[in-house]
Amino acid sequence: MIVCVAIVGHQNNPLYIQSFTEGDDALKLHHVVHCSLDVVDERVNNPKKSGPMLNETYLGLLYPTENYKVYGYLTNTKVKFILVTTDLDIKDADVRNFFRKFHAAYVDAVSNPFHVPGKKITSKTFAERISTIVKAFGLSSAG
Amino acid sequence: MEEYPEELRTPPVALVSLVGCPEHHQAISGYLHSQQPPINVLALPDFSKVPVVLSKKVKDSGSGDPPSGILKRDWLLKHRTKVPALMAALFSSLDISGDPTQWLQVCSDLENLKAAIRPRNVKLVLVVVLQSTSADDINEDRMIALKKRAEVDSKYLLMYTPNDVSELKLSLNRLGNAFSELASVHYREEGRRIRTKVEKRGYNFPELHMRYCFKVAIYAEFRRDWNEALKFYEEAYRILREIVGTSTRLPPIQRLVEIKSVAEQLQFKISTLLLHGGKVMEAVQWFCQYNVAYKRLVGAPQVPYLHWEWMSRQFLVFAELLETSSATMQSISSLVVGGTDRTLTEWEFRPAYYYQLAANYLKKKQSSLEISLSMTDNSSEADSSIDSVVPSIYVGQFARSLGQGDELFMHPLTDEQYVQYTLAERKRFQDSYEIIALLKKAYESYSSLKAQRMSSTCGLKIAKEYFSLDDYANTKQLCDGIITLYRQEGWVALIWEVLGYLKECSRKLGAVKSFIEYSLEMAALPVHPDTNITFLGFVESGPTGPPSLQQREHIQKEVMELIGKDSGDGLSVEKSTDLRLSEKNPLNLEIDFVSPLRTVLLASVAFHEQMIKPGVSTLITLSLLSQLPLSIEIDQIDLQFNQSHCNFSITNKEKYASTTMFSSVEQSQRMEIASSLILTTNRWLRLTYEIKSEQSGKLECVLIIVKLGPHFSIICRAESPASMADLPLWKFEDRAETFPTKDPALALTGQKGTQIEEPEPLVDLALGATGPALVGESFMVPVTVMAKGHDVYSGELKINLVDVRGGGLFSPRETEASFLDGHHVELLSIAGAEWEDKSQGSDSNINRIQQSFGLISVPTVKNGETWSCELEIKWHRPKPIMLFVSLGYFSQESDPTSQKINIHKSLQIEGKIAVMINHRIMLPFRQDPLLLSMVKPPEADQLVSLPLGESNVLIVSARNCTEVPIRVESLSIETDSSSPSTSCCIKPGSGPGSPGFTLLVAEEEFKKIFTVKAEVDSTPLSLGIVCLRWRRDPGSHDPSTRTIVTTKHKLPDVNVEVPPLIVSLVCPPYAVLGDPFTYFVKIQNQTPLLQELKVSLSDSQSFLMSGTHSGTVFVLPKSEHIMSYKVIPLSSGTQQLPKYSFTSTRYSAGFQPSVAASTIFVFPSEPRFKGVNDRGKNLESVATI
C-alpha cells in the first residue's frame, strides 16, 4: 500500500506531500521523504556509469526503512517524486508505471495558468487525481 | 559485540598441550604463539596433571531424553582453553638413556598419558629433549622402544635441542610443523566423527542436530576451513528456524529467548565469516533475511521489550561488524552497481543505517519496558526469588541456583519468574544514554557521508532523547543546528516539530528572548488552514502538538500575553514559568535581512523620489507585513535614519492620548499620529509621511522599531521594496501577494534611501584669461567671485594646475620628472588686492601655494559684491595645462549645520614660445679672404671661421611665433663675462633701430645688424648672448601692467683665422649702358712669403672688356697686387661681370667670386636721383638685403 507521495522542488522544498495512512505517522513520513533526498542527491551526483541509466528518470528504490520502502523519480526539470510504500516486494515495473502517471498529473497541474512555478501545488483536482492513481496502484499490486 | 564471550568473537585457535620438562615450555609456547596461524599452548608441568585436564564426564549416551538445551555455554571455551588437539610429551634424553629406574619412570608416564588421552582422541607427540649437543649419547634401542610404546609414527618422535641456537631454531620449526599438522588431523577427525553423526541422523532431536552442526562448523573453523564452517552454521541456522514453532521443551517465553540467543550466535558467526571473506553483499543480504525472519517473533505480550532489546542488539552487532570490515571493503557504490538485483540500496552498506535502526529498536524497547513496568509495579515481593537467577549451562537459558551445602543445583524457572527477573534486570539500566550513543554514531557517520538530512533526523532523535532526560541545553543546541537545514529547504512540518522543542526548552531554561523568538516564528509558519486536516495525524509532533491554525493562534496569544499586550485567558505563561518582562529587563527582538523572523514582521521603506533637493519635502512610505495569524495592534513605530534629525515616530491615536506624559520626554523628536496601527495577517500596513532634509548626501532609513506593549519592541532592518528578498517559507505558498506600496512602480523601484542634492551655488566664479600664455612671461589669470544671491562665508579657493596630456592629472612619473628639472608650469603667486588688504592681521586665513596647487581663503563677500584675485602662472616650457578652480563656501555665517556649497570652474591654457631668434654672419662685401680651414672638406660641427681683423656683419632676427602682438623693447648682444672683452668688438650696425619699441604682429620678424671684428686670434671665440627684451603688447592699457621678458639666445662660437690672401673686387655700385668703367681686382698677400697665383678671366657677353685674360701673378710678401680691367656695359639690367678665378699654387686653393658679388646693375641711361649723396647709400642697402 502506498502510504505517502511527495513532490519536491529544486531547492529540496516540498511542493506537494500527501500521506494516505489512517494512522498517525504523517510527521514520520515527512522525515522519511526528507531523508530520501539524501539518496537522490547521491544518485544524481554519482551517476551510474554503466547501462541504460544515463537518461533514466526513475531512480529506483532509494532506501528501505524498517517498515517502508522509498522509491524516487527525477524529472528533467529536477523535480523529485517520492513514493513511500509498505509493500515489501513490489515490482519495479509497477513503480515505474505509477511514476509515469504521477508525472503526467504533475505536468497537467503545473500547466495550469494560475499555477506559479516553484510554489506548492494546492489544486484539488490534482489531489483527487493523485489519490485515484494511488488507489489504482494498490489494486494492481495486490492483484 | 563486546558482550559476546571472547571465544565467540575471535576465530578459534588450535590448542596443544605440553607436558614434562617444564623449563622448555616457555620457549616452545612463545614460538608456537608467533606462528601463522598461531597455536595456543596449554603447558602442564608434570604428567600427573594430565588426567585432571582431560577428564571427561560420563555422558548418558542413551538417546531417550531430549537434551535440555541447544548449545552448551562453555563448550567452545572448553575446546579453546582446556581440551588440546595434541599432547606433546617432553622427555629428557638423560632420562631415556639413563638407568633403568629413570627409563621405567618414562615408560609409566607414557602409559598413563596414553590412557588419559585416548577417550578424547587427543594426538600424541613425543619430544626428546637433548641435553647435550651430540646425539651420540642417545640410546637407539631405548628410542625404538619408546616409539613402540607410544604407538606413534616415527615422524612424531621429535628431537629438541635447546642448547645450540641454530639447532634450536630447526627443532622449534620441526615442532611447529608437526603440531599444526597433527592438530589439523585431530580437528578433522573430530569434525568427521560428528559429521558422521549428522549424516547418519543418529538422534531424534533437532536440538542435537543443531548442536552437531555447530560443532562441525567450529572444528572446521579450527582448521580454517571457512567454507565448511559457513555451510554448517547455515545448516544449524536452518534447523533452528524449523524448531521455532515446534519445540515445547521450555516454557514459551524462555523457549523463544533461547532460540533467539542461539540464532544470534549463529548469525554472528555467519556474518563474521561472510564479511571477513569479503562477501559484503552476501552478508548484507543474509542479514536482511535474518532480520525479516526474526522481526515478527515478538513473543509473549508480557515481554515485548526482550524482543526489541534483542533486535537492537542484532543491528548494533551487525553495524559494528560492518564498520570493522569497512576498512577493507571496496567502495560502496561499486558494490551497489555490481549487484544485479536492485533490492539493496546504498545505505544498507553503511554502518550508520544499522546504528540508527539499533537505536530505533532500543527506543521501542524503552517504551515497551515502561509499559510493562507500569503494569507490574506492585510485584516487589518476588525479589528474593529472582536474586539467585543465573545463566544456566545452556546458551540463552536461565535458572535459579539453589545452594545446598557445597553443591549448587540448577533449578529451572517458570515464565513468571523469568519475566520478573528480566524486569528487575532491565530496571537498573538507563536506556536513553545508550540510545543517544547509538544515534550519535549514526549521526557522525551520516555527517561524514555528507548525508545532512539523514544526520539531521538522527540529530533530532538525539535531541528528543535529551529532552526526555530533561537536558534542555543539549536539546536546544542540537535543534538549533538542525533547524537551519529545514528552514533552508522549507519543510514546514519538520520546522514546526523542531521549533516546538526549542520553544519548550527555552521555556524550561527561562530564556525569554529565545522563547518569544521561537514562539513567534512558529506562529508565523505557513500552516494552511484548509489543508491541515491531513497534518492532524501527528502523534510525535513535539511538545507543542500538531501544526494547525488553532495552535498558531494559541502560541501567538501566549506571546502577546507575555509581552503584556493581551489580558490573557487563563493560559498564562508567567504562571507556569518565571518568564517575565519588566521595566528592568525590556526585550528587543532584532530582525535582519536573513532572520527567520522576517515572516513575523517585514518592514519595507520606500522614498517616493530617488533624488531630492535639500529642504524640499518628499514622501516616504513605510509598509509593514506580518504573517502572524492574529492581528496585532502596534503602540508606536520609530523610524531611524542615518541622518538622525530626520528620525520620527508614529504612534497610535489612542495610545498617544494615554501616554502623553511618556512622550513629552522626547518632545524634540517629530511625532506623527496615525488613526490605527493594526497589523493583520498578510496585509501590508502602509503609512506615508512627508520627510525633508537640509543636509545633502544620502538619506537612508536604517531601522524600524516597532513597540508592542510596555517592554517589548521589535527592531527591524528597513528593506527596500526593489531589492527585497522573498519571505522565507511563505514564498512556496500559494498566497495573495500584494505590493508593499500602493503604486506598483514604486514597489518595483522603491529604495529605502534617497540622495539629497547639494544646494545650488548662487555665486559666479569667472576665470578671465584670454589667449595663449607665452613662455617666460608671468601669465595673469584673473579670478572673479560674484555673489549673486548668497553671501560667501569662509570661502576657500582651490587652484589646481593639471597637465592636459595626463588625462587631466599629473601622472606620478610626470610629476617626478617635473620636480627634477623644475616645474614646467608654475603657480607663482596669487595677487588679490582686496584680499591682501582685508586679511591683514588675521592669521587664520589660509594661504598656501605650491607649484601646481594653491589654496587661499576668500573673505566674506556679501550678496551682490564681487571679489577678485589674479593668479600668476609662469610657463617654463611650452605646454598646455588645465586650470581648475573651485570655490567652497558657506551661505550662512556661523551655522555649523549648514552645508558647504561648492562651485567648480576649469580653463585650458596653452603655453607657447613667443619669439624665435636667428642669426647670420656675413663677410664684407666683395672682399674674400682665403680661409684655410674652409679649403678642407667640411666637417660636422665645424665652427664658422672669421678672418682676423676684418669687419664682419652679424644679422640677428627675432620672429614672433604667436598670434599675440608683442613689443620688442630692445635687442642687444651681451658678451660673455668669461671671455676676455677685448677679443672681439661687436658694434650695433647702422640698422633701422627705432628709438622706442617695435611692435611685432604674428609671424613678423625683427632684425638688427651688428659688426663683428675679431681682434685677437683666439680659437674658439665666443661672440656673446643675444638678449631680447620684450613684452606683450598692452594695447590701450598702461604698458607697465605687462612685465618685460628677456629672452636670451646664445650665439655660437667662431674660429678666428689669419687669412694668407685677401681678394677684393672693387667696382662702382652701378654702371650706365655704354659708359666705360674700371674694375679692379686687389690681391693682398698677408704672409711673409711670395705668393704665386694663376689668374683667368672669362668673357661676358654683356660687357666689352680689356685686360689680361689669363696669366700668373706673383705677389710679394706683405704687399698688394692690383689688376685693373676696363669694361663697357653692352646691355642694361642686372648683369654678370666677367668672371675671374684664382688658384693659389702654395695652398692649392682656387677662388671664384660668388654670383652676387660679381653682379652689377646697368642702367640704360644716367639715373636721376634726388640727392647725389643719397645715391650710394640706397644702393648699398639694396645690395645687403
Short mmCIF file of C-alpha atoms in Angstrom, two decimals, chain B residues 825-1114:
data_model
loop_
_atom_site.label_atom_id
_atom_site.label_comp_id
_atom_site.label_asym_id
_atom_site.label_seq_id
_atom_site.Cartn_x
_atom_site.Cartn_y
_atom_site.Cartn_z
CA VAL B 825 54.44 75.40 -15.37
CA GLU B 826 54.42 77.08 -12.02
CA LEU B 827 51.85 78.87 -9.98
CA LEU B 828 53.89 81.77 -8.74
CA SER B 829 51.55 83.80 -6.65
CA ILE B 830 48.04 84.86 -6.15
CA ALA B 831 47.60 88.54 -6.20
CA GLY B 832 44.33 89.87 -4.91
CA ALA B 833 44.45 93.45 -3.87
CA GLU B 834 41.30 93.43 -1.82
CA TRP B 835 42.05 90.21 -0.15
CA GLU B 836 45.51 91.33 0.85
CA ASP B 837 44.03 94.38 2.44
CA LYS B 838 41.41 92.55 4.40
CA SER B 839 43.41 89.59 5.52
CA GLN B 840 45.99 91.65 7.29
CA GLY B 841 46.24 90.64 10.88
CA SER B 842 44.09 87.55 10.58
CA ASP B 843 46.29 84.54 10.87
CA SER B 844 43.54 82.06 10.41
CA ASN B 845 43.32 82.74 6.73
CA ILE B 846 44.75 80.03 4.69
CA ASN B 847 47.23 80.91 2.06
CA ARG B 848 49.14 78.05 0.72
CA ILE B 849 50.70 77.90 -2.65
CA GLN B 850 52.61 75.09 -4.13
CA GLN B 851 53.92 74.74 -7.63
CA SER B 852 50.79 73.22 -9.02
CA PHE B 853 48.35 73.74 -6.21
CA GLY B 854 47.08 76.70 -4.36
CA LEU B 855 44.63 77.19 -1.54
CA ILE B 856 43.57 80.60 -0.40
CA SER B 857 40.77 81.77 1.71
CA VAL B 858 38.23 84.13 0.34
CA PRO B 859 36.98 86.92 2.55
CA THR B 860 33.32 87.37 3.25
CA VAL B 861 31.58 88.51 0.14
CA LYS B 862 28.14 89.92 0.66
CA ASN B 863 25.38 89.34 -1.78
CA GLY B 864 25.90 91.47 -4.86
CA GLU B 865 29.52 92.13 -4.20
CA THR B 866 32.43 90.80 -6.14
CA TRP B 867 35.87 89.80 -5.14
CA SER B 868 38.69 89.03 -7.44
CA CYS B 869 42.25 87.98 -7.45
CA GLU B 870 44.81 87.18 -10.06
CA LEU B 871 46.73 84.02 -10.45
CA GLU B 872 50.24 84.45 -11.65
CA ILE B 873 51.38 81.48 -13.60
CA LYS B 874 54.68 81.08 -15.33
CA TRP B 875 55.48 78.69 -18.12
CA HIS B 876 59.00 77.40 -18.47
CA ARG B 877 58.23 75.10 -21.34
CA PRO B 878 55.56 75.27 -23.98
CA LYS B 879 52.85 73.06 -22.55
CA PRO B 880 49.07 73.11 -22.41
CA ILE B 881 47.63 72.89 -18.92
CA MET B 882 44.22 72.71 -17.35
CA LEU B 883 43.48 75.15 -14.61
CA PHE B 884 40.90 74.02 -12.09
CA VAL B 885 39.49 76.50 -9.68
CA SER B 886 36.89 75.56 -7.12
CA LEU B 887 35.24 77.65 -4.52
CA GLY B 888 33.71 76.17 -1.43
CA TYR B 889 31.74 78.35 0.90
CA PHE B 890 29.01 78.53 3.47
CA SER B 891 25.98 80.55 2.72
CA GLN B 892 25.30 81.37 6.35
CA GLU B 893 27.67 82.69 8.90
CA SER B 894 28.44 80.61 11.98
CA ASP B 895 25.92 77.90 11.31
CA PRO B 896 27.70 74.59 11.73
CA THR B 897 24.83 72.53 10.43
CA SER B 898 24.61 74.31 7.13
CA GLN B 899 26.03 72.66 4.13
CA LYS B 900 29.15 73.69 2.32
CA ILE B 901 28.43 74.73 -1.23
CA ASN B 902 30.89 74.08 -3.97
CA ILE B 903 31.34 75.56 -7.40
CA HIS B 904 33.90 74.43 -9.91
CA LYS B 905 35.42 76.07 -12.96
CA SER B 906 38.14 74.99 -15.28
CA LEU B 907 40.07 76.53 -18.14
CA GLN B 908 42.58 75.16 -20.56
CA ILE B 909 45.55 77.38 -21.26
CA GLU B 910 48.14 76.82 -23.97
CA GLY B 911 51.70 77.76 -23.26
CA LYS B 912 53.66 78.98 -26.30
CA ILE B 913 57.12 80.19 -27.15
CA ALA B 914 56.90 83.89 -28.01
CA VAL B 915 59.91 84.61 -30.21
CA MET B 916 62.39 82.68 -32.26
CA ILE B 917 65.83 84.25 -32.56
CA ASN B 918 68.09 83.56 -35.55
CA HIS B 919 71.42 84.97 -36.59
CA ARG B 920 73.68 85.03 -39.60
CA ILE B 921 77.31 86.10 -40.00
CA MET B 922 78.40 87.62 -43.33
CA LEU B 923 81.85 88.59 -44.58
CA PRO B 924 82.45 92.10 -46.00
CA PHE B 925 81.01 92.63 -49.48
CA ARG B 926 83.26 91.78 -52.38
CA GLN B 927 86.14 91.04 -50.14
CA ASP B 928 87.11 87.39 -49.84
CA PRO B 929 89.83 86.30 -47.51
CA LEU B 930 91.33 82.89 -48.08
CA LEU B 931 90.43 80.99 -45.01
CA LEU B 932 92.43 77.80 -44.97
CA SER B 933 90.01 75.94 -42.78
CA MET B 934 87.35 76.43 -45.42
CA VAL B 935 89.51 74.79 -48.06
CA LYS B 936 89.45 71.46 -46.35
CA PRO B 937 86.37 69.32 -46.81
CA PRO B 938 83.78 70.48 -44.29
CA GLU B 939 83.32 68.56 -41.09
CA ALA B 940 80.30 68.27 -38.85
CA ASP B 941 80.12 70.76 -36.00
CA GLN B 942 82.72 72.84 -37.69
CA LEU B 943 82.74 76.29 -36.30
CA VAL B 944 82.27 79.26 -38.50
CA SER B 945 85.61 80.89 -39.24
CA LEU B 946 86.11 84.60 -39.14
CA PRO B 947 89.04 86.37 -40.65
CA LEU B 948 91.09 88.27 -38.14
CA GLY B 949 90.81 91.97 -38.18
CA GLU B 950 88.07 92.16 -40.76
CA SER B 951 84.66 93.74 -40.10
CA ASN B 952 82.07 91.03 -40.47
CA VAL B 953 78.36 91.54 -40.47
CA LEU B 954 76.11 89.77 -37.89
CA ILE B 955 72.38 89.83 -38.52
CA VAL B 956 70.16 88.86 -35.58
CA SER B 957 66.48 88.32 -36.28
CA ALA B 958 63.62 87.66 -33.84
CA ARG B 959 60.36 86.29 -35.18
CA ASN B 960 57.05 86.40 -33.36
CA CYS B 961 55.74 82.82 -33.34
CA THR B 962 52.40 83.57 -31.71
CA GLU B 963 49.29 85.35 -32.69
CA VAL B 964 49.78 87.74 -29.84
CA PRO B 965 51.38 91.03 -30.86
CA ILE B 966 54.43 91.71 -28.82
CA ARG B 967 56.53 94.71 -28.28
CA VAL B 968 60.27 94.43 -28.68
CA GLU B 969 61.84 96.80 -26.23
CA SER B 970 65.46 96.23 -27.16
CA LEU B 971 67.81 93.76 -28.76
CA SER B 972 71.40 93.67 -27.66
CA ILE B 973 74.31 91.37 -27.54
CA GLU B 974 75.95 90.85 -24.22
CA THR B 975 79.38 89.46 -24.17
CA ASP B 976 80.11 86.52 -22.04
CA SER B 977 81.66 87.58 -18.84
CA SER B 978 84.00 84.62 -19.02
CA SER B 979 85.70 85.51 -22.29
CA PRO B 980 88.10 88.48 -22.50
CA SER B 981 86.25 91.53 -23.60
CA THR B 982 88.97 92.65 -25.94
CA SER B 983 88.95 89.57 -28.08
CA CYS B 984 86.35 90.90 -30.39
CA CYS B 985 84.43 94.01 -30.94
CA ILE B 986 80.73 93.91 -31.66
CA LYS B 987 79.06 97.12 -32.53
CA PRO B 988 75.48 97.65 -33.48
CA GLY B 989 75.30 98.37 -37.11
CA SER B 990 73.59 101.33 -38.56
CA GLY B 991 70.31 99.41 -38.97
CA PRO B 992 66.81 100.79 -38.76
CA GLY B 993 66.86 100.79 -34.97
CA SER B 994 63.93 102.86 -33.78
CA PRO B 995 64.35 104.72 -30.54
CA GLY B 996 61.32 103.30 -28.58
CA PHE B 997 59.95 99.87 -29.32
CA THR B 998 58.95 97.81 -32.30
CA LEU B 999 55.58 96.18 -32.48
CA LEU B 1000 55.69 92.70 -33.89
CA VAL B 1001 52.49 91.09 -35.05
CA ALA B 1002 52.17 87.40 -35.81
CA GLU B 1003 54.95 85.94 -37.94
CA GLU B 1004 56.67 89.30 -38.21
CA GLU B 1005 60.41 89.44 -37.88
CA PHE B 1006 62.60 91.96 -36.15
CA LYS B 1007 66.18 92.33 -37.39
CA LYS B 1008 69.24 94.04 -36.13
CA ILE B 1009 72.68 94.22 -37.70
CA PHE B 1010 75.95 94.15 -35.84
CA THR B 1011 79.52 94.44 -36.97
CA VAL B 1012 81.87 91.87 -35.65
CA LYS B 1013 85.55 92.41 -35.77
CA ALA B 1014 87.79 89.77 -34.35
CA GLU B 1015 90.76 91.39 -32.76
CA VAL B 1016 92.60 88.52 -31.19
CA ASP B 1017 93.49 85.27 -32.86
CA SER B 1018 91.93 83.09 -30.24
CA THR B 1019 90.11 79.95 -31.13
CA PRO B 1020 87.28 79.50 -30.46
CA LEU B 1021 85.92 82.89 -29.95
CA SER B 1022 82.72 83.45 -28.02
CA LEU B 1023 80.51 86.01 -29.62
CA GLY B 1024 78.13 86.52 -26.71
CA ILE B 1025 74.41 86.22 -25.94
CA VAL B 1026 71.59 87.90 -27.73
CA CYS B 1027 69.20 89.46 -25.23
CA LEU B 1028 65.78 90.30 -26.50
CA ARG B 1029 63.66 92.31 -24.14
CA TRP B 1030 60.03 92.21 -25.00
CA ARG B 1031 56.63 92.47 -23.51
CA ARG B 1032 53.14 91.57 -24.51
CA ASP B 1033 51.56 94.42 -26.38
CA PRO B 1034 49.35 96.05 -23.79
CA GLY B 1035 47.23 97.68 -26.49
CA SER B 1036 45.47 100.60 -24.99
CA HIS B 1037 46.41 99.63 -21.43
CA ASP B 1038 49.19 101.03 -19.45
CA PRO B 1039 52.30 99.27 -20.65
CA SER B 1040 53.59 98.94 -17.11
CA THR B 1041 50.98 96.25 -16.37
CA ARG B 1042 52.93 93.95 -18.62
CA THR B 1043 56.25 92.82 -17.38
CA ILE B 1044 59.23 92.89 -19.66
CA VAL B 1045 60.54 89.49 -20.53
CA THR B 1046 64.10 88.90 -21.56
CA THR B 1047 64.62 86.09 -23.99
CA LYS B 1048 68.23 85.07 -24.35
CA HIS B 1049 69.86 83.33 -27.24
CA LYS B 1050 73.45 82.29 -27.17
CA LEU B 1051 75.45 82.89 -30.33
CA PRO B 1052 77.65 80.06 -31.41
CA ASP B 1053 81.39 80.26 -31.01
CA VAL B 1054 83.54 81.08 -34.06
CA ASN B 1055 87.05 80.42 -35.25
CA VAL B 1056 89.34 83.31 -35.85
CA GLU B 1057 91.90 82.86 -38.57
CA VAL B 1058 94.54 84.96 -40.17
CA PRO B 1059 93.81 84.75 -43.93
CA PRO B 1060 97.01 84.46 -46.05
CA LEU B 1061 95.42 86.11 -49.04
CA ILE B 1062 92.57 88.54 -49.41
CA VAL B 1063 90.97 89.09 -52.76
CA SER B 1064 88.71 92.09 -53.11
CA LEU B 1065 86.81 93.29 -56.04
CA VAL B 1066 86.42 96.99 -56.48
CA CYS B 1067 83.91 98.33 -58.88
CA PRO B 1068 81.35 101.10 -58.90
CA PRO B 1069 77.96 100.46 -57.40
CA TYR B 1070 76.22 100.67 -60.77
CA ALA B 1071 77.03 101.16 -64.39
CA VAL B 1072 75.42 103.02 -67.24
CA LEU B 1073 74.93 101.44 -70.64
CA GLY B 1074 77.83 102.27 -72.90
CA ASP B 1075 79.63 104.13 -70.18
CA PRO B 1076 83.07 102.55 -69.57
CA PHE B 1077 84.33 101.95 -66.05
CA THR B 1078 87.27 100.26 -64.46
CA TYR B 1079 87.08 97.35 -62.18
CA PHE B 1080 89.95 96.27 -60.03
CA VAL B 1081 90.86 93.01 -58.53
CA LYS B 1082 93.05 93.59 -55.49
CA ILE B 1083 95.11 90.70 -54.14
CA GLN B 1084 96.61 91.24 -50.74
CA ASN B 1085 99.37 88.98 -49.51
CA GLN B 1086 99.47 88.97 -45.73
CA THR B 1087 102.15 86.35 -45.43
CA PRO B 1088 105.87 86.91 -45.34
CA LEU B 1089 106.12 84.61 -48.37
CA LEU B 1090 105.98 85.14 -52.08
CA GLN B 1091 102.62 84.04 -53.38
CA GLU B 1092 102.08 82.67 -56.83
CA LEU B 1093 98.56 82.86 -58.25
CA LYS B 1094 97.14 81.75 -61.54
CA VAL B 1095 94.55 84.11 -62.82
CA SER B 1096 91.99 83.55 -65.52
CA LEU B 1097 89.10 85.69 -66.68
CA SER B 1098 86.19 84.59 -68.75
CA ASP B 1099 84.43 86.88 -71.16
CA SER B 1100 80.91 88.11 -70.65
CA GLN B 1101 78.52 88.89 -73.46
CA SER B 1102 77.18 91.94 -71.72
CA PHE B 1103 80.47 93.68 -71.44
CA LEU B 1104 83.25 94.68 -73.66
CA MET B 1105 86.45 94.22 -71.76
CA SER B 1106 90.16 94.99 -71.98
CA GLY B 1107 92.96 93.43 -69.91
CA THR B 1108 94.74 90.14 -69.49
CA HIS B 1109 92.62 87.07 -69.57
CA SER B 1110 94.99 84.63 -68.00
CA GLY B 1111 98.38 84.54 -66.53
CA THR B 1112 100.38 84.00 -63.42
CA VAL B 1113 100.77 86.66 -60.82
CA PHE B 1114 103.40 86.87 -58.13
#
